[in-house]
Tab-separated table of C-alpha atoms in Angstrom:
chain	number	residue	atom	x	y	z
O	131	MET	CA	-19.886	7.419	20.180
O	132	ASN	CA	-17.727	9.912	18.175
O	133	SER	CA	-16.556	11.833	21.396
O	134	THR	CA	-15.039	8.669	22.826
O	135	ARG	CA	-13.205	7.691	19.525
O	136	ASP	CA	-9.526	6.999	19.734
O	137	SER	CA	-7.513	9.364	17.397
O	138	PHE	CA	-4.194	10.349	16.186
O	139	HIS	CA	-2.463	12.863	18.515
O	140	SER	CA	-0.133	14.558	16.106
O	141	ARG	CA	0.062	15.620	12.349
O	142	ILE	CA	3.290	13.785	11.905
O	143	GLY	CA	1.967	10.605	13.525
O	144	PHE	CA	-0.974	10.699	11.146
O	145	VAL	CA	1.268	11.282	8.216
O	146	LEU	CA	3.669	8.544	8.988
O	147	ALA	CA	0.908	6.092	9.682
O	148	ALA	CA	-0.993	6.959	6.528
O	149	ALA	CA	2.277	6.821	4.471
O	150	GLY	CA	3.142	3.656	6.072
O	151	SER	CA	-0.072	2.238	4.839
O	152	ALA	CA	0.589	3.258	1.393
O	153	ILE	CA	4.251	2.226	1.417
O	154	GLY	CA	4.288	-1.515	1.020
O	155	LEU	CA	5.932	-4.331	-0.821
O	156	GLY	CA	4.577	-2.926	-4.155
O	157	ASN	CA	6.662	0.208	-3.715
O	158	ILE	CA	9.960	-1.733	-2.934
O	159	TRP	CA	9.715	-4.136	-5.958
O	160	GLY	CA	6.746	-3.042	-8.011
O	161	PHE	CA	7.774	0.599	-8.706
O	162	PRO	CA	11.595	-0.197	-9.581
O	163	THR	CA	10.703	-2.922	-12.068
O	164	GLN	CA	7.870	-1.073	-13.669
O	165	ALA	CA	10.382	1.945	-14.192
O	166	ALA	CA	13.107	-0.230	-15.584
O	167	ASN	CA	10.789	-1.893	-18.057
O	168	ASN	CA	9.038	1.318	-19.191
O	169	GLY	CA	11.715	3.884	-20.159
O	170	GLY	CA	13.490	4.412	-16.739
O	171	GLY	CA	13.359	8.179	-16.050
O	172	ALA	CA	10.469	8.602	-18.564
O	173	PHE	CA	8.239	6.254	-16.596
O	174	VAL	CA	9.212	8.283	-13.323
O	175	PHE	CA	8.311	11.479	-15.139
O	176	VAL	CA	4.824	10.055	-16.178
O	177	TYR	CA	4.361	8.434	-12.797
O	178	LEU	CA	4.703	11.766	-11.023
O	179	ILE	CA	2.316	13.528	-13.431
O	180	VAL	CA	-0.410	10.890	-12.997
O	181	THR	CA	0.142	10.859	-9.194
O	182	VAL	CA	-0.809	14.464	-9.123
O	183	LEU	CA	-3.467	14.169	-11.719
O	184	LEU	CA	-5.310	10.930	-10.346
O	185	ALA	CA	-3.787	9.181	-7.410
O	186	LEU	CA	-3.723	12.125	-4.966
O	187	PRO	CA	-7.302	13.174	-5.844
O	188	ALA	CA	-8.481	9.629	-5.217
O	189	LEU	CA	-6.725	9.643	-1.856
O	190	PHE	CA	-8.254	12.914	-0.983
O	191	ALA	CA	-11.705	11.738	-1.835
O	192	GLU	CA	-11.305	8.509	0.397
O	193	MET	CA	-9.794	10.386	3.376
O	194	TYR	CA	-12.212	13.423	3.132
O	195	ILE	CA	-15.266	11.025	3.382
O	196	GLY	CA	-13.962	9.377	6.436
O	197	ASN	CA	-12.813	12.770	7.957
O	198	GLN	CA	-16.026	14.467	7.638
O	199	ALA	CA	-18.034	11.523	8.917
O	200	GLN	CA	-15.730	10.724	11.776
O	201	LYS	CA	-16.832	7.062	11.300
O	202	ASN	CA	-15.557	3.818	10.010
O	203	PRO	CA	-16.023	3.240	6.281
O	204	VAL	CA	-19.261	1.428	6.461
O	205	GLY	CA	-20.861	4.264	8.605
O	206	ALA	CA	-19.033	7.001	6.657
O	207	LEU	CA	-20.395	5.931	3.299
O	208	GLN	CA	-24.005	5.370	4.710
O	209	ASP	CA	-23.967	9.113	5.860
O	210	ALA	CA	-22.496	10.358	2.566
O	211	CYS	CA	-25.213	8.157	0.483
O	212	GLU	CA	-28.154	8.990	2.672
O	213	ASN	CA	-29.348	11.455	0.104
O	214	VAL	CA	-29.811	8.494	-2.380
O	215	SER	CA	-29.780	5.259	-0.246
O	216	ARG	CA	-28.160	4.302	3.027
O	217	ASN	CA	-28.099	0.853	1.937
O	218	LEU	CA	-26.048	1.692	-1.036
O	219	GLY	CA	-23.506	3.274	1.315
O	220	LYS	CA	-23.622	0.241	3.708
O	221	TRP	CA	-23.103	-2.299	1.087
O	222	ALA	CA	-20.297	-0.375	-0.503
O	223	GLY	CA	-18.616	-0.075	2.808
O	224	LEU	CA	-18.998	-3.897	3.469
O	225	PHE	CA	-17.524	-4.580	-0.169
O	226	GLY	CA	-14.540	-2.499	0.980
O	227	LEU	CA	-14.192	-4.463	4.190
O	228	LEU	CA	-14.326	-7.653	2.106
O	229	GLY	CA	-11.510	-6.009	-0.069
O	230	ALA	CA	-9.385	-5.376	3.077
O	231	VAL	CA	-9.765	-8.926	4.191
O	232	LEU	CA	-8.906	-10.424	0.764
O	233	MET	CA	-5.876	-8.182	0.620
O	234	LEU	CA	-4.738	-9.272	3.881
O	235	SER	CA	-5.298	-12.950	2.804
O	236	PHE	CA	-2.465	-12.866	0.493
O	237	TYR	CA	-0.429	-9.912	1.762
O	238	SER	CA	0.010	-11.758	5.035
O	239	ILE	CA	1.484	-14.764	3.368
O	240	VAL	CA	3.987	-12.702	1.470
O	241	ALA	CA	4.753	-10.692	4.535
O	242	GLY	CA	5.422	-13.937	6.382
O	243	TRP	CA	8.065	-14.853	3.534
O	244	MET	CA	9.665	-11.433	4.296
O	245	LEU	CA	9.891	-12.100	7.974
O	246	SER	CA	11.394	-15.624	7.421
O	247	HIS	CA	13.988	-14.341	5.072
O	248	ALA	CA	14.828	-11.746	7.531
O	249	LEU	CA	15.409	-14.311	10.393
O	250	SER	CA	17.308	-16.530	7.869
O	251	PRO	CA	20.534	-14.492	8.102
O	252	LEU	CA	20.193	-13.831	11.822
O	253	MET	CA	20.015	-17.806	12.436
O	254	ALA	CA	23.187	-18.035	10.161
O	255	LEU	CA	24.933	-15.635	12.328
O	256	LEU	CA	23.939	-17.500	15.481
O	257	GLY	CA	25.238	-20.889	14.012
O	258	PHE	CA	21.852	-22.501	13.165
O	259	ALA	CA	22.705	-23.402	9.551
O	260	ASP	CA	19.877	-26.021	9.023
O	261	LEU	CA	17.171	-23.584	10.479
O	262	SER	CA	18.617	-20.748	8.362
O	263	SER	CA	18.196	-22.868	5.241
O	264	TRP	CA	14.609	-23.916	6.137
O	265	LEU	CA	13.694	-20.276	6.758
O	266	ALA	CA	15.051	-19.248	3.319
O	267	ASP	CA	13.474	-22.071	1.256
O	268	SER	CA	9.928	-21.908	0.267
O	269	SER	CA	7.704	-24.654	1.787
O	270	PHE	CA	4.109	-25.541	2.740
O	271	ALA	CA	5.416	-25.872	6.502
O	272	ARG	CA	6.884	-22.366	6.483
O	273	ASN	CA	3.726	-20.796	5.221
O	274	LEU	CA	1.707	-22.557	7.991
O	275	ALA	CA	4.237	-21.155	10.550
O	276	PHE	CA	4.940	-17.608	9.452
O	277	THR	CA	1.451	-16.318	8.119
O	278	PRO	CA	-0.031	-16.667	11.564
O	279	ILE	CA	3.038	-15.010	13.297
O	280	PHE	CA	2.612	-11.933	11.038
O	281	ILE	CA	-1.159	-11.865	11.658
O	282	ILE	CA	-0.404	-11.854	15.350
O	283	LEU	CA	2.197	-9.012	14.958
O	284	SER	CA	-0.483	-6.868	13.159
O	285	ALA	CA	-3.093	-7.849	15.869
O	286	LEU	CA	-0.871	-6.888	18.695
O	287	ILE	CA	-0.414	-3.267	17.267
O	288	ILE	CA	-4.088	-2.862	16.342
O	289	ASN	CA	-5.217	-4.087	19.801
O	290	LYS	CA	-3.457	-1.090	21.372
O	291	GLY	CA	-5.647	1.223	19.508
O	292	VAL	CA	-4.996	4.160	17.234
O	293	HIS	CA	-2.696	6.321	19.312
O	294	ALA	CA	-0.907	3.665	21.404
O	295	GLY	CA	-0.806	1.239	18.702
O	296	ILE	CA	-0.952	2.362	15.191
O	297	GLU	CA	0.545	5.908	15.618
O	298	ARG	CA	3.188	4.970	18.111
O	299	TRP	CA	4.473	2.036	15.972
O	300	SER	CA	4.208	3.789	12.762
O	301	SER	CA	6.241	6.569	14.151
O	302	ARG	CA	8.791	4.164	15.120
O	303	LEU	CA	8.995	1.762	12.116
O	304	MET	CA	8.801	4.513	9.324
O	305	PRO	CA	12.018	6.388	10.329
O	306	VAL	CA	13.868	3.059	10.846
O	307	LEU	CA	12.601	1.848	7.368
O	308	PHE	CA	13.782	5.246	5.865
O	309	VAL	CA	17.326	4.850	7.459
O	310	LEU	CA	17.715	1.247	6.443
O	311	LEU	CA	16.665	2.244	2.786
O	312	ILE	CA	19.278	5.059	2.771
O	313	GLY	CA	21.999	2.835	4.202
O	314	LEU	CA	21.383	0.002	1.732
O	315	ILE	CA	21.421	2.468	-1.223
O	316	ILE	CA	24.855	3.871	-0.032
O	317	TYR	CA	26.306	0.412	0.180
O	318	ILE	CA	25.007	-0.860	-3.143
O	319	LEU	CA	25.964	2.247	-5.125
O	320	GLN	CA	29.530	1.470	-4.158
O	321	GLN	CA	29.360	-1.998	-5.740
O	322	PRO	CA	30.814	-2.803	-9.183
O	323	GLY	CA	27.998	-2.557	-11.842
O	324	ALA	CA	25.726	-0.299	-9.823
O	325	SER	CA	26.398	2.764	-12.170
O	326	ALA	CA	24.775	1.022	-15.098
O	327	GLY	CA	21.714	0.478	-13.000
O	328	VAL	CA	21.509	4.144	-11.921
O	329	ALA	CA	21.973	5.229	-15.568
O	330	MET	CA	19.005	3.087	-16.626
O	331	TYR	CA	16.872	4.274	-13.837
O	332	LEU	CA	17.610	8.137	-14.039
O	333	GLN	CA	18.355	8.647	-17.880
O	334	PRO	CA	14.852	9.071	-19.409
O	335	ASP	CA	14.105	7.355	-22.720
O	336	PHE	CA	11.520	9.810	-23.759
O	337	SER	CA	10.877	7.832	-26.987
O	338	GLN	CA	8.916	5.480	-24.580
O	339	LEU	CA	6.351	8.254	-24.081
O	340	LYS	CA	4.728	7.259	-27.462
O	341	ASN	CA	4.111	3.728	-25.947
O	342	PRO	CA	0.487	3.756	-24.386
O	343	GLN	CA	1.582	0.800	-22.108
O	344	LEU	CA	3.970	3.315	-20.281
O	345	ILE	CA	0.991	5.549	-19.528
O	346	ILE	CA	-1.210	2.758	-18.311
O	347	SER	CA	1.526	1.204	-16.193
O	348	ALA	CA	2.455	4.528	-14.538
O	349	MET	CA	-1.361	5.301	-13.908
O	350	GLY	CA	-1.883	1.901	-12.313
O	351	GLN	CA	1.196	2.041	-10.243
O	352	ALA	CA	0.435	5.562	-8.965
O	353	PHE	CA	-3.026	4.655	-8.063
O	354	PHE	CA	-2.483	1.382	-6.341
O	355	SER	CA	0.707	2.264	-4.620
O	356	LEU	CA	-1.251	4.802	-2.350
O	357	SER	CA	-3.387	1.962	-0.978
O	358	ILE	CA	-6.674	3.486	-2.190
O	359	GLY	CA	-9.826	1.302	-2.261
O	360	VAL	CA	-10.118	-0.935	0.643
O	361	GLY	CA	-10.960	1.793	3.291
O	362	GLY	CA	-7.705	2.017	5.204
O	363	MET	CA	-7.226	5.632	4.220
O	364	MET	CA	-10.820	6.384	5.083
O	365	VAL	CA	-10.654	5.081	8.526
O	366	TYR	CA	-7.348	6.811	9.136
O	367	GLY	CA	-8.882	10.120	8.015
O	368	SER	CA	-11.654	9.590	10.358
O	369	TYR	CA	-9.227	9.652	13.298
O	370	MET	CA	-8.187	13.217	12.400
O	371	LYS	CA	-10.097	16.141	13.614
O	372	LYS	CA	-12.564	17.561	11.069
O	373	SER	CA	-10.785	20.836	11.307
O	374	ALA	CA	-7.571	19.245	9.863
O	375	ASP	CA	-6.450	20.450	6.450
O	376	MET	CA	-6.981	17.229	4.244
O	377	GLY	CA	-5.421	18.782	1.289
O	378	LYS	CA	-2.050	19.472	2.964
O	379	LEU	CA	-2.115	16.053	4.705
O	380	VAL	CA	-2.700	14.344	1.283
O	381	LEU	CA	0.101	16.159	-0.257
O	382	SER	CA	2.474	15.138	2.652
O	383	ILE	CA	1.480	11.484	2.289
O	384	GLY	CA	1.802	11.523	-1.352
O	385	ALA	CA	5.271	13.063	-1.170
O	386	LEU	CA	6.595	10.572	1.420
O	387	ASP	CA	5.120	7.648	-0.507
O	388	THR	CA	6.546	8.917	-3.837
O	389	LEU	CA	9.998	9.541	-2.207
O	390	ILE	CA	10.171	6.145	-0.822
O	391	ALA	CA	9.133	4.554	-4.261
O	392	PHE	CA	11.845	6.633	-5.875
O	393	LEU	CA	14.491	5.614	-3.328
O	394	ALA	CA	13.530	1.964	-3.718
O	395	GLY	CA	14.219	2.271	-7.387
O	396	LEU	CA	17.578	3.656	-6.546
O	397	LEU	CA	18.158	0.583	-4.518
O	398	ILE	CA	16.574	-2.204	-6.496
O	399	ILE	CA	17.647	-1.386	-10.060
O	400	PRO	CA	21.327	-0.808	-9.200
O	401	THR	CA	21.216	-3.910	-7.056
O	402	LEU	CA	20.125	-6.014	-10.102
O	403	PHE	CA	22.835	-4.570	-12.214
O	404	VAL	CA	25.389	-5.574	-9.411
O	405	ALA	CA	23.933	-9.047	-9.622
O	406	GLN	CA	24.385	-8.993	-13.508
O	407	HIS	CA	27.947	-8.006	-13.114
O	408	MET	CA	28.547	-11.030	-10.796
O	409	GLY	CA	27.074	-13.300	-13.531
O	410	GLN	CA	23.413	-13.687	-12.610
O	411	GLU	CA	20.606	-13.412	-15.116
O	412	VAL	CA	18.511	-10.378	-14.471
O	413	PHE	CA	16.740	-9.964	-17.824
O	414	VAL	CA	14.278	-12.382	-19.404
O	415	ASP	CA	13.125	-11.669	-23.005
O	416	GLY	CA	14.401	-8.103	-22.556
O	417	GLN	CA	12.396	-7.453	-19.423
O	418	LEU	CA	13.917	-6.899	-16.011
O	419	ILE	CA	13.072	-9.682	-13.525
O	420	GLY	CA	10.215	-8.598	-11.068
O	421	GLY	CA	7.942	-9.839	-8.409
O	422	PRO	CA	8.809	-12.869	-6.297
O	423	GLN	CA	11.494	-14.258	-8.587
O	424	LEU	CA	13.491	-10.850	-7.972
O	425	ILE	CA	12.916	-10.805	-4.161
O	426	PHE	CA	13.275	-14.492	-3.303
O	427	SER	CA	15.867	-15.726	-6.027
O	428	VAL	CA	17.936	-13.134	-7.529
O	429	LEU	CA	18.687	-11.011	-4.425
O	430	PRO	CA	19.234	-13.720	-1.900
O	431	THR	CA	21.840	-15.291	-4.331
O	432	LEU	CA	23.468	-11.835	-4.740
O	433	PHE	CA	23.558	-11.424	-0.954
O	434	ALA	CA	25.233	-14.900	-0.641
O	435	SER	CA	27.836	-14.094	-3.241
O	436	MET	CA	28.978	-11.105	-1.175
O	437	GLY	CA	30.704	-13.165	1.509
O	438	ASP	CA	30.194	-12.343	5.219
O	439	ILE	CA	28.979	-8.814	4.607
O	440	GLY	CA	26.171	-10.249	2.526
O	441	ILE	CA	24.608	-11.962	5.669
O	442	TYR	CA	24.261	-8.413	7.208
O	443	VAL	CA	22.986	-6.841	4.008
O	444	SER	CA	20.302	-9.538	3.633
O	445	LEU	CA	19.141	-8.941	7.324
O	446	VAL	CA	18.907	-5.334	6.731
O	447	PHE	CA	17.031	-5.741	3.436
O	448	PHE	CA	14.523	-8.250	4.538
O	449	SER	CA	14.001	-6.375	7.762
O	450	LEU	CA	13.103	-3.311	5.658
O	451	MET	CA	10.674	-5.436	3.537
O	452	SER	CA	9.030	-6.875	6.768
O	453	MET	CA	8.537	-3.252	8.163
O	454	ALA	CA	7.034	-2.103	4.845
O	455	ALA	CA	4.658	-4.930	4.990
O	456	LEU	CA	3.694	-4.376	8.624
O	457	THR	CA	2.828	-0.677	8.242
O	458	SER	CA	0.513	-1.890	5.416
O	459	THR	CA	-1.224	-4.727	7.114
O	460	ILE	CA	-2.047	-2.735	10.191
O	461	SER	CA	-4.107	-0.104	8.226
O	462	SER	CA	-6.022	-2.863	6.374
O	463	THR	CA	-6.701	-4.763	9.753
O	464	GLU	CA	-8.059	-1.633	11.307
O	465	VAL	CA	-10.748	-1.240	8.614
O	466	PRO	CA	-12.992	-4.288	9.831
O	467	VAL	CA	-11.859	-3.805	13.473
O	468	ALA	CA	-13.159	-0.291	13.493
O	469	TYR	CA	-16.391	-1.468	11.922
O	470	LEU	CA	-16.949	-4.073	14.666
O	471	VAL	CA	-15.958	-1.786	17.480
O	472	GLU	CA	-18.167	1.143	16.399
O	473	ASP	CA	-21.138	-0.579	14.559
O	474	LYS	CA	-21.310	-3.676	16.557
O	475	ASN	CA	-20.116	-2.395	19.968
O	476	LEU	CA	-17.617	-4.997	20.461
O	477	PRO	CA	-14.545	-4.478	22.704
O	478	ARG	CA	-11.361	-3.688	20.618
O	479	THR	CA	-9.690	-6.872	21.962
O	480	LYS	CA	-12.471	-9.037	20.859
O	481	ALA	CA	-12.930	-7.241	17.476
O	482	THR	CA	-9.209	-7.698	16.755
O	483	ALA	CA	-9.245	-11.384	17.672
O	484	ILE	CA	-12.351	-11.995	15.449
O	485	VAL	CA	-10.809	-10.081	12.442
O	486	SER	CA	-7.481	-11.893	12.896
O	487	LEU	CA	-9.220	-15.234	13.018
O	488	ILE	CA	-11.114	-14.450	9.831
O	489	VAL	CA	-7.856	-13.234	8.016
O	490	LEU	CA	-6.220	-16.397	9.242
O	491	SER	CA	-8.922	-18.649	7.919
O	492	ALA	CA	-8.704	-16.793	4.536
O	493	CYS	CA	-4.784	-17.106	4.488
O	494	MET	CA	-5.106	-20.955	5.254
O	495	SER	CA	-7.547	-21.284	2.506
O	496	ILE	CA	-5.103	-19.898	0.037
O	497	VAL	CA	-2.091	-21.763	1.577
O	498	PHE	CA	-4.005	-25.270	1.160
O	499	ASN	CA	-5.008	-24.162	-2.440
O	500	PHE	CA	-2.044	-22.080	-3.241
O	501	ASP	CA	-1.853	-22.582	-7.018
O	502	THR	CA	-5.475	-22.019	-7.653
O	503	LEU	CA	-6.199	-19.142	-5.205
O	504	PHE	CA	-3.087	-17.037	-4.646
O	505	GLY	CA	-2.831	-15.275	-8.041
O	506	LEU	CA	-6.707	-15.195	-8.397
O	507	VAL	CA	-7.060	-13.200	-5.127
O	508	ILE	CA	-4.351	-10.785	-6.072
O	509	THR	CA	-5.809	-10.073	-9.482
O	510	TRP	CA	-9.221	-9.515	-7.966
O	511	VAL	CA	-8.042	-6.995	-5.354
O	512	ASN	CA	-5.547	-5.057	-7.552
O	513	SER	CA	-7.446	-5.174	-10.930
O	514	PHE	CA	-11.005	-4.981	-9.802
O	515	GLN	CA	-11.576	-4.140	-6.000
O	516	LEU	CA	-9.320	-0.937	-5.817
O	517	PRO	CA	-10.304	0.677	-9.095
O	518	ILE	CA	-14.241	-0.040	-8.496
O	519	MET	CA	-13.947	1.493	-4.939
O	520	GLY	CA	-11.790	4.311	-5.997
O	521	LEU	CA	-14.267	5.191	-8.858
O	522	PHE	CA	-17.074	4.865	-6.292
O	523	TYR	CA	-15.427	7.390	-3.950
O	524	PHE	CA	-15.238	9.997	-6.888
O	525	ILE	CA	-18.913	9.472	-7.637
O	526	VAL	CA	-19.879	9.800	-3.965
O	527	VAL	CA	-17.845	13.109	-3.344
O	528	GLY	CA	-18.868	14.603	-6.712
O	529	TRP	CA	-22.455	13.437	-7.278
O	530	ILE	CA	-24.129	11.660	-4.371
O	531	TRP	CA	-23.036	13.315	-0.976
O	532	LYS	CA	-24.883	16.449	-0.320
O	533	ARG	CA	-25.188	17.267	3.446
O	534	GLY	CA	-21.853	17.980	5.062
O	535	ASN	CA	-20.080	17.996	1.856
O	536	GLN	CA	-18.183	21.267	1.414
O	537	LEU	CA	-17.698	20.720	-2.254
O	538	ASN	CA	-21.500	20.936	-2.552
O	539	ASP	CA	-21.974	23.963	-0.238
O	540	ALA	CA	-23.226	26.797	-2.574
O	541	ALA	CA	-22.383	29.487	-0.091
O	542	LEU	CA	-18.852	28.356	0.467
O	543	LEU	CA	-18.177	27.620	-3.196
O	544	ALA	CA	-19.342	31.177	-3.994
O	545	ARG	CA	-16.556	32.604	-1.588
O	546	LYS	CA	-13.893	30.057	-2.811
O	547	PRO	CA	-13.862	29.777	-6.607
O	548	SER	CA	-10.874	27.470	-6.326
O	549	LEU	CA	-12.811	24.948	-4.125
O	550	LYS	CA	-15.454	24.903	-6.861
O	551	LEU	CA	-12.843	24.275	-9.479
O	552	TRP	CA	-11.466	21.338	-7.305
O	553	GLY	CA	-15.044	19.909	-6.918
O	554	ASN	CA	-15.569	19.897	-10.568
O	555	TYR	CA	-12.221	18.194	-11.216
O	556	LEU	CA	-13.262	15.445	-8.888
O	557	ARG	CA	-16.709	15.213	-10.258
O	558	TYR	CA	-15.856	15.202	-13.915
O	559	VAL	CA	-12.146	14.515	-14.726
O	560	CYS	CA	-11.284	12.113	-12.180
O	561	PRO	CA	-13.951	9.371	-12.984
O	562	VAL	CA	-12.990	9.537	-16.637
O	563	LEU	CA	-9.342	9.056	-15.974
O	564	LEU	CA	-9.829	6.347	-13.525
O	565	SER	CA	-12.373	4.505	-15.941
O	566	VAL	CA	-9.653	4.667	-18.676
O	567	VAL	CA	-7.147	2.954	-16.345
O	568	PHE	CA	-9.750	0.316	-15.224
O	569	ILE	CA	-10.759	-0.465	-18.844
O	570	ASN	CA	-7.077	-0.839	-20.063
O	571	VAL	CA	-6.269	-2.996	-17.005
O	572	ILE	CA	-9.146	-5.309	-17.870
O	573	MET	CA	-8.255	-5.476	-21.493
O	574	SER	CA	-4.679	-6.423	-20.536
O	575	LEU	CA	-5.652	-9.355	-18.407
């Protein structure tokens, strides 16, 4: 089976695909508002430290398990846990699959909002004013229409396979995303009020380092922004040859993810201060507006106030957001698809269709019970699913996995003391750090 598996054909294709999985909507609006509300440059400083100390090791653990097994997350965790219990690995892998579906269930809805907002200015340019307004306004009907559209977009890419689908489209979308981001930054920084936002973002308030909430926020953002815990990175790692240097690949992915997050801050925070300069309210109780209110209220109003150029800025911005969403959803969709293809011997087309229908059903359950389920599912995935699975990966790599785990190979460790040091860091330090994050997240709910 492994000899016929599809795979990434280039290192850069893998890095762009994996970074695309990590770079999502959270980077574009989550990181900037977290930074603005937690000491600006001081938050960025702490974020970089905890990314190196915790998030990158967690990313390595997940990708390393998949790469050594050359299997989907269920099969990979079964192999890694066989010394203790293959059933433990199987159920942990299935738990990860559930997390991928749950993440897609709300992420596809939000991604549909991004797509409709990207089409709204385009319809305005074409003269369809009523349709443009409908696309920009939140509604039950719009959720029913655009959630399936986005699921279909993801399915079309996944159905093409790893090289022809995921690698090819990630290699196209990621450079375009980067160019659009740089172009928007250049434009926004020339607007009145932008310099105040740059100052808030880049000038660190180190007195905030005494605030434990800053540390907790930075650790949570660093961990969650790398898309660790639902198996996407594990299945991507399995599509690289076992001879690949996972350490260097993880560093490349982490660097690209951090760069995009930093640039997003350089775009969003000055943009909000431009909006404030134009008379909009961007602070509520001393905190910078974030989340849906930022993306779907403040920014569209700002773009509308810019006149004709605002239509083009809005088109570019929401196209950027749609691309960021798509590169994330394709990795999560690949997790259950790979499981059905490899473990259940289904054709990729059939597996993709089944997963897409399951995701669509989950999405529609949320759409029809939005007020009850939307926030609940997001809280479960971000606050429970991701840290639980991340902690499990550390325990597997450090304590459970024996055969095939280079970090437990006595002869290899004797020749490479640095590898032994790395193994001990993953075994002892990382589980403690991640447990601290998890406990503090739970206490803050």
